[in-house]
mmCIF file of C-alpha atoms and ligand atoms in Angstrom:
data_model
loop_
_atom_site.group_PDB
_atom_site.id
_atom_site.type_symbol
_atom_site.label_atom_id
_atom_site.label_comp_id
_atom_site.label_asym_id
_atom_site.label_seq_id
_atom_site.Cartn_x
_atom_site.Cartn_y
_atom_site.Cartn_z
ATOM 1 C CA MET A 1 0.306 -0.386 -0.185
ATOM 2 C CA ARG A 2 1.737 3.022 -1.288
ATOM 3 C CA GLU A 3 1.431 5.931 1.533
ATOM 4 C CA ARG A 4 0.695 9.873 0.437
ATOM 5 C CA VAL A 5 2.403 12.702 1.544
ATOM 6 C CA VAL A 6 2.146 17.027 1.552
ATOM 7 C CA LEU A 7 6.078 18.523 1.073
ATOM 8 C CA LYS A 8 5.880 22.143 1.105
ATOM 9 C CA TRP A 9 9.579 23.624 0.077
ATOM 10 C CA GLY A 10 9.615 27.284 1.650
ATOM 11 C CA GLY A 11 10.518 30.055 -1.058
ATOM 12 C CA GLY A 12 13.472 30.907 1.756
ATOM 13 C CA LEU A 13 14.845 26.614 0.880
ATOM 14 C CA ILE A 14 14.807 26.942 -2.882
ATOM 15 C CA THR A 15 15.275 31.283 -4.308
ATOM 16 C CA GLU A 16 17.204 33.384 -2.930
ATOM 17 C CA LYS A 17 15.374 35.549 -0.393
ATOM 18 C CA HIS A 18 17.119 39.055 -0.530
ATOM 19 C CA ALA A 19 18.238 38.767 -4.609
ATOM 20 C CA LEU A 20 14.965 39.641 -6.266
ATOM 21 C CA LYS A 21 13.785 36.392 -9.009
ATOM 22 C CA THR A 22 17.000 34.201 -7.641
ATOM 23 C CA VAL A 23 16.274 31.154 -8.265
ATOM 24 C CA ARG A 24 18.468 28.035 -5.717
ATOM 25 C CA THR A 25 19.460 25.800 -8.218
ATOM 26 C CA GLU A 26 21.605 23.290 -6.611
ATOM 27 C CA VAL A 27 19.038 23.295 -4.020
ATOM 28 C CA LEU A 28 16.530 22.827 -5.997
ATOM 29 C CA ASP A 29 18.191 19.807 -8.061
ATOM 30 C CA HIS A 30 19.492 17.819 -3.932
ATOM 31 C CA LEU A 31 15.275 18.484 -3.180
ATOM 32 C CA ALA A 32 14.383 16.284 -6.316
ATOM 33 C CA GLU A 33 16.463 13.613 -5.909
ATOM 34 C CA GLN A 34 14.610 12.827 -2.570
ATOM 35 C CA ILE A 35 11.464 12.951 -4.071
ATOM 36 C CA GLU A 36 12.815 10.608 -6.630
ATOM 37 C CA SER A 37 13.636 8.109 -3.384
ATOM 38 C CA CYS A 38 9.961 8.308 -1.614
ATOM 39 C CA ILE A 39 8.385 7.771 -5.280
ATOM 40 C CA GLN A 40 10.743 4.595 -5.520
ATOM 41 C CA ASN A 41 10.236 3.967 -1.518
ATOM 42 C CA GLY A 42 6.013 3.548 -2.402
ATOM 43 C CA VAL A 43 5.518 7.418 -1.113
ATOM 44 C CA ASP A 44 3.822 9.611 -2.857
ATOM 45 C CA VAL A 45 4.656 13.563 -2.519
ATOM 46 C CA ILE A 46 2.430 16.364 -3.356
ATOM 47 C CA LEU A 47 3.625 18.950 -3.414
ATOM 48 C CA VAL A 48 3.835 22.799 -2.543
ATOM 49 C CA HIS A 49 5.940 25.493 -3.605
ATOM 50 C CA GLY A 50 6.167 28.938 -2.057
ATOM 51 C CA ALA A 51 7.714 31.963 -3.301
ATOM 52 C CA GLY A 52 10.927 33.387 -1.826
ATOM 53 C CA SER A 53 12.078 35.688 -4.267
ATOM 54 C CA PHE A 54 9.877 35.926 -7.077
ATOM 55 C CA GLY A 55 7.382 36.994 -4.805
ATOM 56 C CA HIS A 56 6.729 37.852 -2.534
ATOM 57 C CA LEU A 57 9.952 41.807 -2.516
ATOM 58 C CA ARG A 58 7.428 42.395 -5.476
ATOM 59 C CA ALA A 59 3.847 42.131 -3.881
ATOM 60 C CA LYS A 60 4.910 44.023 -0.407
ATOM 61 C CA GLU A 61 6.070 47.322 -3.313
ATOM 62 C CA HIS A 62 2.443 47.088 -4.689
ATOM 63 C CA ARG A 63 -0.101 46.385 -1.131
ATOM 64 C CA LEU A 64 -0.664 42.578 -3.078
ATOM 65 C CA HIS A 65 -1.450 41.276 0.515
ATOM 66 C CA GLU A 66 -4.022 44.766 1.218
ATOM 67 C CA GLY A 67 -5.793 43.117 -1.072
ATOM 68 C CA LYS A 68 -7.233 46.808 -3.893
ATOM 69 C CA LEU A 69 -5.936 50.188 -2.565
ATOM 70 C CA PRO A 70 -7.317 53.469 -3.952
ATOM 71 C CA GLU A 71 -4.585 54.664 -6.518
ATOM 72 C CA ALA A 72 -2.944 57.359 -4.302
ATOM 73 C CA ASP A 73 -2.047 54.954 -1.815
ATOM 74 C CA ILE A 74 0.477 53.106 -4.775
ATOM 75 C CA ASN A 75 3.573 52.787 -5.866
ATOM 76 C CA GLY A 76 3.589 55.201 -8.733
ATOM 77 C CA SER A 77 5.275 52.244 -11.275
ATOM 78 C CA MET A 78 2.819 50.378 -11.749
ATOM 79 C CA THR A 79 -1.127 50.220 -10.871
ATOM 80 C CA GLN A 80 -1.736 46.962 -8.240
ATOM 81 C CA GLU A 81 -4.094 44.911 -11.155
ATOM 82 C CA GLU A 82 -0.876 45.034 -13.555
ATOM 83 C CA ALA A 83 1.743 43.605 -10.411
ATOM 84 C CA VAL A 84 -0.559 41.532 -9.655
ATOM 85 C CA GLU A 85 -0.140 39.686 -13.395
ATOM 86 C CA ALA A 86 3.788 40.369 -12.723
ATOM 87 C CA VAL A 87 3.910 38.702 -9.971
ATOM 88 C CA ARG A 88 1.636 35.831 -11.322
ATOM 89 C CA ASN A 89 4.065 35.945 -14.030
ATOM 90 C CA ASP A 90 7.504 35.100 -11.899
ATOM 91 C CA MET A 91 5.441 32.819 -9.991
ATOM 92 C CA LEU A 92 4.906 30.449 -12.935
ATOM 93 C CA GLU A 93 9.017 31.310 -13.629
ATOM 94 C CA LEU A 94 9.261 29.910 -10.744
ATOM 95 C CA ASN A 95 7.350 26.794 -10.876
ATOM 96 C CA ALA A 96 8.811 26.145 -14.299
ATOM 97 C CA HIS A 97 12.712 25.910 -12.635
ATOM 98 C CA VAL A 98 10.882 23.300 -10.103
ATOM 99 C CA MET A 99 9.473 20.841 -13.151
ATOM 100 C CA GLN A 100 12.621 20.745 -14.800
ATOM 101 C CA ALA A 101 14.632 20.426 -11.318
ATOM 102 C CA LEU A 102 11.650 17.332 -11.296
ATOM 103 C CA THR A 103 12.255 16.294 -14.725
ATOM 104 C CA ARG A 104 15.605 15.875 -14.655
ATOM 105 C CA CYS A 105 15.204 13.286 -11.700
ATOM 106 C CA ASP A 106 12.413 11.402 -14.571
ATOM 107 C CA ILE A 107 9.457 12.420 -11.921
ATOM 108 C CA SER A 108 6.786 12.822 -14.041
ATOM 109 C CA ALA A 109 4.620 15.915 -12.380
ATOM 110 C CA VAL A 110 1.805 18.191 -13.246
ATOM 111 C CA THR A 111 1.569 21.610 -12.033
ATOM 112 C CA LEU A 112 -2.361 22.679 -10.966
ATOM 113 C CA SER A 113 -2.044 27.505 -9.781
ATOM 114 C CA PRO A 114 -3.027 28.830 -7.583
ATOM 115 C CA HIS A 115 -5.206 31.691 -9.721
ATOM 116 C CA GLN A 116 -6.192 29.157 -12.009
ATOM 117 C CA TRP A 117 -8.384 27.150 -10.006
ATOM 118 C CA ALA A 118 -8.294 29.376 -6.250
ATOM 119 C CA ARG A 119 -10.442 32.386 -4.671
ATOM 120 C CA ASN A 120 -10.162 33.814 -1.497
ATOM 121 C CA THR A 121 -6.827 33.627 1.475
ATOM 122 C CA GLY A 122 -6.359 31.463 4.259
ATOM 123 C CA ALA A 123 -6.269 28.118 4.904
ATOM 124 C CA GLY A 124 -10.326 28.528 4.051
ATOM 125 C CA PHE A 125 -10.396 29.514 0.928
ATOM 126 C CA ASP A 126 -11.861 28.485 -1.512
ATOM 127 C CA GLY A 127 -11.263 25.712 -4.234
ATOM 128 C CA ASP A 128 -11.059 22.064 -6.288
ATOM 129 C CA LEU A 129 -8.874 19.668 -4.592
ATOM 130 C CA ALA A 130 -10.440 17.021 -7.134
ATOM 131 C CA LEU A 131 -7.870 17.436 -9.884
ATOM 132 C CA PHE A 132 -4.699 16.777 -6.839
ATOM 133 C CA GLU A 133 -6.570 13.892 -5.107
ATOM 134 C CA GLN A 134 -6.513 12.080 -8.472
ATOM 135 C CA ALA A 135 -3.506 11.340 -9.822
ATOM 136 C CA PRO A 136 -1.656 9.345 -10.417
ATOM 137 C CA GLN A 137 0.359 7.233 -8.874
ATOM 138 C CA GLY A 138 3.834 8.077 -8.512
ATOM 139 C CA ILE A 139 2.928 11.712 -11.366
ATOM 140 C CA VAL A 140 3.556 14.054 -8.538
ATOM 141 C CA MET A 141 1.133 17.238 -8.016
ATOM 142 C CA VAL A 142 2.005 20.517 -7.546
ATOM 143 C CA SER A 143 1.174 24.090 -6.350
ATOM 144 C CA HIS A 144 2.881 26.781 -4.631
ATOM 145 C CA GLY A 145 1.263 30.426 -2.932
ATOM 146 C CA ASP A 146 0.316 32.563 -5.680
ATOM 147 C CA VAL A 147 -1.916 35.558 -6.228
ATOM 148 C CA VAL A 148 -5.776 34.873 -6.384
ATOM 149 C CA ASP A 149 -8.700 36.473 -7.137
ATOM 150 C CA CYS A 150 -11.124 37.822 -4.016
ATOM 151 C CA ASP A 151 -14.062 38.816 -3.177
ATOM 152 C CA GLU A 152 -15.214 42.271 -2.816
ATOM 153 C CA PRO A 153 -14.165 44.122 -1.434
ATOM 154 C CA ARG A 154 -10.197 42.976 -1.476
ATOM 155 C CA ARG A 155 -10.653 42.256 -5.542
ATOM 156 C CA PHE A 156 -7.263 39.705 -4.857
ATOM 157 C CA GLY A 157 -4.708 38.319 -2.396
ATOM 158 C CA ILE A 158 -2.058 36.540 -1.468
ATOM 159 C CA LEU A 159 -2.229 32.431 -0.486
ATOM 160 C CA SER A 160 0.282 30.951 1.150
ATOM 161 C CA GLY A 161 1.662 28.210 0.059
ATOM 162 C CA ASP A 162 1.102 26.567 3.860
ATOM 163 C CA ASP A 163 -2.189 28.133 3.045
ATOM 164 C CA LEU A 164 -2.690 25.357 0.812
ATOM 165 C CA VAL A 165 -0.358 22.557 2.451
ATOM 166 C CA VAL A 166 -3.560 22.570 5.381
ATOM 167 C CA ARG A 167 -6.266 21.819 2.834
ATOM 168 C CA LEU A 168 -4.323 19.156 0.757
ATOM 169 C CA ALA A 169 -3.096 17.615 4.328
ATOM 170 C CA THR A 170 -6.376 17.283 5.833
ATOM 171 C CA GLU A 171 -8.955 16.782 2.503
ATOM 172 C CA ILE A 172 -7.385 14.078 -0.184
ATOM 173 C CA PRO A 173 -7.882 10.790 1.698
ATOM 174 C CA GLY A 174 -4.902 8.862 2.767
ATOM 175 C CA VAL A 175 -2.340 11.875 3.822
ATOM 176 C CA LYS A 176 -0.243 9.860 6.368
ATOM 177 C CA ARG A 177 2.359 13.750 7.013
ATOM 178 C CA LEU A 178 2.674 16.977 6.248
ATOM 179 C CA VAL A 179 6.821 18.220 6.059
ATOM 180 C CA PHE A 180 7.580 21.224 5.558
ATOM 181 C CA ALA A 181 11.211 21.471 4.576
ATOM 182 C CA MET A 182 12.794 25.564 4.957
ATOM 183 C CA GLY A 183 15.491 26.785 4.696
ATOM 184 C CA GLY A 184 18.666 27.835 7.099
ATOM 185 C CA VAL A 185 17.388 26.557 10.612
ATOM 186 C CA ASP A 186 17.002 22.987 11.432
ATOM 187 C CA GLY A 187 13.165 23.265 13.547
ATOM 188 C CA VAL A 188 10.774 26.014 15.384
ATOM 189 C CA LEU A 189 14.614 27.144 17.682
ATOM 190 C CA ALA A 190 13.684 28.468 21.049
ATOM 191 C CA ASP A 191 14.417 31.748 20.180
ATOM 192 C CA PRO A 192 15.934 32.886 17.061
ATOM 193 C CA PRO A 193 19.069 33.114 15.690
ATOM 194 C CA GLN A 194 21.662 34.912 16.884
ATOM 195 C CA PRO A 195 24.377 35.229 15.916
ATOM 196 C CA ASN A 196 27.628 33.968 17.910
ATOM 197 C CA VAL A 197 25.209 31.720 20.395
ATOM 198 C CA GLU A 198 23.646 27.939 19.254
ATOM 199 C CA ASP A 199 20.690 27.510 18.323
ATOM 200 C CA VAL A 200 18.499 25.368 20.613
ATOM 201 C CA LEU A 201 15.795 23.298 18.023
ATOM 202 C CA LEU A 202 12.965 21.658 20.007
ATOM 203 C CA PRO A 203 12.416 17.661 18.669
ATOM 204 C CA THR A 204 8.780 18.474 19.499
ATOM 205 C CA LEU A 205 6.380 21.450 19.941
ATOM 206 C CA ARG A 206 2.500 21.414 21.787
ATOM 207 C CA LYS A 207 0.099 24.114 20.535
ATOM 208 C CA THR A 208 1.364 24.959 23.767
ATOM 209 C CA ASP A 209 4.390 25.399 24.406
ATOM 210 C CA LEU A 210 5.675 28.476 24.168
ATOM 211 C CA PHE A 211 8.696 29.667 21.745
ATOM 212 C CA THR A 212 9.941 33.897 20.210
ATOM 213 C CA GLY A 213 9.346 32.741 16.203
ATOM 214 C CA GLU A 214 11.321 34.762 13.962
ATOM 215 C CA HIS A 215 10.080 36.671 10.571
ATOM 216 C CA ALA A 216 10.697 39.414 7.856
ATOM 217 C CA VAL A 217 7.716 41.488 8.493
ATOM 218 C CA GLU A 218 9.531 44.390 5.765
ATOM 219 C CA MET A 219 10.176 41.477 3.497
ATOM 220 C CA ASP A 220 7.190 39.163 4.282
ATOM 221 C CA VAL A 221 4.013 39.073 2.653
ATOM 222 C CA THR A 222 2.699 35.931 4.357
ATOM 223 C CA GLY A 223 3.381 34.139 7.852
ATOM 224 C CA GLY A 224 7.126 33.816 8.415
ATOM 225 C CA ILE A 225 7.715 29.925 10.931
ATOM 226 C CA GLY A 226 4.492 31.027 13.056
ATOM 227 C CA LEU A 227 2.089 30.524 10.218
ATOM 228 C CA LYS A 228 3.757 27.666 10.201
ATOM 229 C CA VAL A 229 3.323 25.793 12.785
ATOM 230 C CA GLU A 230 -0.221 27.710 13.992
ATOM 231 C CA ARG A 231 -1.447 25.299 9.929
ATOM 232 C CA GLY A 232 0.686 22.494 10.870
ATOM 233 C CA PHE A 233 -1.365 22.683 14.814
ATOM 234 C CA GLN A 234 -4.665 22.278 12.525
ATOM 235 C CA VAL A 235 -2.841 19.176 10.655
ATOM 236 C CA THR A 236 -2.135 17.849 13.674
ATOM 237 C CA ALA A 237 -5.489 17.961 15.488
ATOM 238 C CA ARG A 238 -7.036 15.645 12.538
ATOM 239 C CA GLY A 239 -4.735 13.003 12.672
ATOM 240 C CA ILE A 240 -1.824 14.082 10.299
ATOM 241 C CA GLU A 241 1.425 13.942 11.833
ATOM 242 C CA VAL A 242 3.317 17.744 10.874
ATOM 243 C CA LEU A 243 7.819 18.205 10.516
ATOM 244 C CA LEU A 244 9.705 20.413 9.929
ATOM 245 C CA VAL A 245 13.005 20.279 9.147
ATOM 246 C CA ASN A 246 16.328 21.309 7.279
ATOM 247 C CA GLY A 247 15.899 21.405 3.609
ATOM 248 C CA GLU A 248 19.916 22.213 2.867
ATOM 249 C CA LYS A 249 21.299 18.890 4.584
ATOM 250 C CA ASP A 250 21.812 15.666 4.393
ATOM 251 C CA ARG A 251 18.448 13.526 3.247
ATOM 252 C CA ARG A 252 16.785 14.911 5.475
ATOM 253 C CA VAL A 253 12.774 15.808 4.034
ATOM 254 C CA ALA A 254 13.387 12.318 1.971
ATOM 255 C CA ASP A 255 13.669 10.971 5.875
ATOM 256 C CA ALA A 256 10.836 12.449 7.244
ATOM 257 C CA CYS A 257 8.776 11.496 4.175
ATOM 258 C CA MET A 258 9.176 8.147 4.024
ATOM 259 C CA GLY A 259 8.313 8.230 8.564
ATOM 260 C CA LYS A 260 11.943 7.979 8.957
ATOM 261 C CA GLU A 261 13.430 9.412 12.618
ATOM 262 C CA VAL A 262 15.381 13.442 11.422
ATOM 263 C CA VAL A 263 17.023 15.565 13.287
ATOM 264 C CA GLY A 264 13.719 18.556 13.051
ATOM 265 C CA THR A 265 10.766 19.311 14.846
ATOM 266 C CA ARG A 266 7.361 17.048 15.470
ATOM 267 C CA LEU A 267 4.309 19.202 16.393
ATOM 268 C CA LEU A 268 2.198 17.026 18.520
ATOM 269 C CA ALA A 269 -1.547 16.627 18.758
HETATM 270 C C1 IPE B 1 3.133 33.142 -0.951
HETATM 271 O O1 IPE B 1 3.200 32.263 -0.663
HETATM 272 C C2 IPE B 1 2.851 33.730 -2.608
HETATM 273 C C3 IPE B 1 3.062 35.300 -2.728
HETATM 274 C C4 IPE B 1 4.168 36.125 -2.275
HETATM 275 C C5 IPE B 1 3.062 35.691 -4.349
HETATM 276 P P1 IPE B 1 4.317 31.317 0.745
HETATM 277 O O2 IPE B 1 4.071 32.344 1.927
HETATM 278 O O3 IPE B 1 3.735 30.375 0.679
HETATM 279 O O4 IPE B 1 5.575 31.339 0.019
HETATM 280 P P2 IPE B 1 7.555 31.456 1.450
HETATM 281 O O5 IPE B 1 7.594 30.023 1.336
HETATM 282 O O6 IPE B 1 6.990 32.184 2.197
HETATM 283 O O7 IPE B 1 8.055 32.402 0.470
#
């Protein structure tokens, strides 16, 4: 019996977060190889990737996460509607890099971009997940954070990959676990990383445990580690395992997806 997992590749892992539209090709290849191992070991993967520098910088500049604003409040280089199109295209460009990395590993994959099938934002967004569910064995269904249409008066907004994974993990039958692969961090830390201070990794985390998450508000238009943990607990509440691991080190992502013991943070229901 094959298992099914939902995997999120964070945008900060697959792109250089501070350099506009810069992809980390070696990281993508390393991650794609690990999906290949999963498939070969009987684990099917639904993949969601973030935006990193292909989404947040421009979305923030044009305040797309706030929805439609009066023209006077907006930076003059383009209208918000033009920025919506531009960010959607940038996300398609990043997605093409992801698909190329999967193809280099001979993985068959299909992308369903949210702006074509989803509406509204947050974990309660609207959109039919049937196509993800119907994927044949061994085919990776892919989606990503995106700018989606919203009901009036917002008109548009940012649907985070962290919201997509909640619905995918809890509504698609047979999903065993949800894995967040992150860049530059081994899991949830007791305190945000600081120079010359050793990180304290929390191997497990309960909803009641306190931690101070780092969130670069000046750059991110979605939620940082706090959103992942919050969304993760929505998923553990439905009996699905949730792990947060470092996507840059060893084969932790594959190990986590295959249910092996791994360095990272496990959320406890
Ligand atoms: C954000 O998606 C989408 C856009 C900014 C267009 P995510 O919230 O999933 O992205 P990362 O993982 O934080 O980069």
